[in-house]
Amino acid sequence: MQLSFSGQEQVPAPPAMVWAFVSDPQRVAACLPGVQDVRVVGERELEVGVPLQAGLLRGTLKARVHIEPDENAGQVRVRISGGGLGSSLDVTALSAVVDQGNGTTRLDWQGAATLGGPLAKMGGKAIEPRVHAMIARTFSNMSAAIARGDRLA
């Protein structure tokens, strides 16, 4: 099953603050809704567990998240791959970091996901709005955290 998504998020902070935030996987991980068991495993890499419930399927999807900020290109690429419950998930997302010129930043994001196995079969099209909402919530959470100047202890 193929899914695509796109959106936009206004961040009430300058691009330098956005770049500092997206370059720190722990700070990004704190913005992922519904994610459990977050573990930083590399400079730009996380392992996460996401509890799933779709029809009769219940369990945890384990995934590896790669965050690739490229300030020179003005974009952040995120790759997610994982599986669980006999299903697979592969996501590639790209966000342009756009300086609004007034101390704010716009994130224009888009991506594609491929679901395989029972999750795709049982969840069908009902999964698409859930995936889109989860991604939109991640960007919204990031915007709010950047605006607050969240720091990790």
Tab-separated table of C-alpha atoms in Angstrom, residues 21-80:
chain	number	residue	atom	x	y	z
A	21	PHE	CA	16.580	21.653	16.802
A	22	VAL	CA	16.355	19.252	13.834
A	23	SER	CA	20.059	18.413	14.200
A	24	ASP	CA	19.413	16.907	17.648
A	25	PRO	CA	17.671	13.510	17.394
A	26	GLN	CA	16.650	13.515	21.075
A	27	ARG	CA	14.796	16.796	20.660
A	28	VAL	CA	13.076	15.533	17.496
A	29	ALA	CA	12.190	12.246	19.213
A	30	ALA	CA	10.417	14.146	21.993
A	31	CYS	CA	8.027	15.509	19.327
A	32	LEU	CA	6.964	12.154	17.868
A	33	PRO	CA	3.379	11.456	19.021
A	34	GLY	CA	2.543	8.023	20.387
A	35	VAL	CA	6.112	6.799	20.160
A	36	GLN	CA	7.561	4.699	22.969
A	37	ASP	CA	10.949	3.206	23.719
A	38	VAL	CA	12.945	5.943	21.992
A	39	ARG	CA	16.649	5.231	21.882
A	40	VAL	CA	19.308	7.349	20.188
A	41	VAL	CA	21.658	4.949	18.400
A	42	GLY	CA	23.755	7.371	16.371
A	43	GLU	CA	24.469	11.010	15.701
A	44	ARG	CA	21.320	11.302	13.561
A	45	GLU	CA	19.585	7.985	14.201
A	46	LEU	CA	16.889	6.718	16.549
A	47	GLU	CA	15.193	3.419	17.261
A	48	VAL	CA	11.538	3.731	18.267
A	49	GLY	CA	8.586	1.566	19.159
A	50	VAL	CA	5.073	2.570	18.102
A	51	PRO	CA	2.085	0.789	19.635
A	52	LEU	CA	-0.367	-0.248	16.915
A	53	GLN	CA	-3.971	-1.257	16.882
A	54	ALA	CA	-5.687	-1.915	13.566
A	55	GLY	CA	-8.638	-4.252	13.580
A	56	LEU	CA	-7.553	-7.449	15.271
A	57	LEU	CA	-3.881	-6.516	15.072
A	58	ARG	CA	-2.320	-5.255	18.283
A	59	GLY	CA	1.342	-4.924	19.025
A	60	THR	CA	4.369	-2.733	18.508
A	61	LEU	CA	5.993	-1.562	15.318
A	62	LYS	CA	9.767	-1.165	15.728
A	63	ALA	CA	11.449	1.341	13.437
A	64	ARG	CA	14.751	3.041	12.781
A	65	VAL	CA	14.561	6.793	12.125
A	66	HIS	CA	17.355	8.557	10.215
A	67	ILE	CA	17.346	12.377	10.369
A	68	GLU	CA	19.482	14.037	7.717
A	69	PRO	CA	19.555	17.850	8.024
A	70	ASP	CA	21.298	19.619	5.125
A	71	GLU	CA	21.452	23.328	5.859
A	72	ASN	CA	23.283	24.071	2.591
A	73	ALA	CA	20.431	22.524	0.598
A	74	GLY	CA	17.834	24.054	2.934
A	75	GLN	CA	16.158	20.746	3.684
A	76	VAL	CA	15.788	17.950	6.202
A	77	ARG	CA	15.300	14.373	4.993
A	78	VAL	CA	13.812	11.742	7.304
A	79	ARG	CA	13.882	8.037	6.507
A	80	ILE	CA	11.954	5.533	8.599
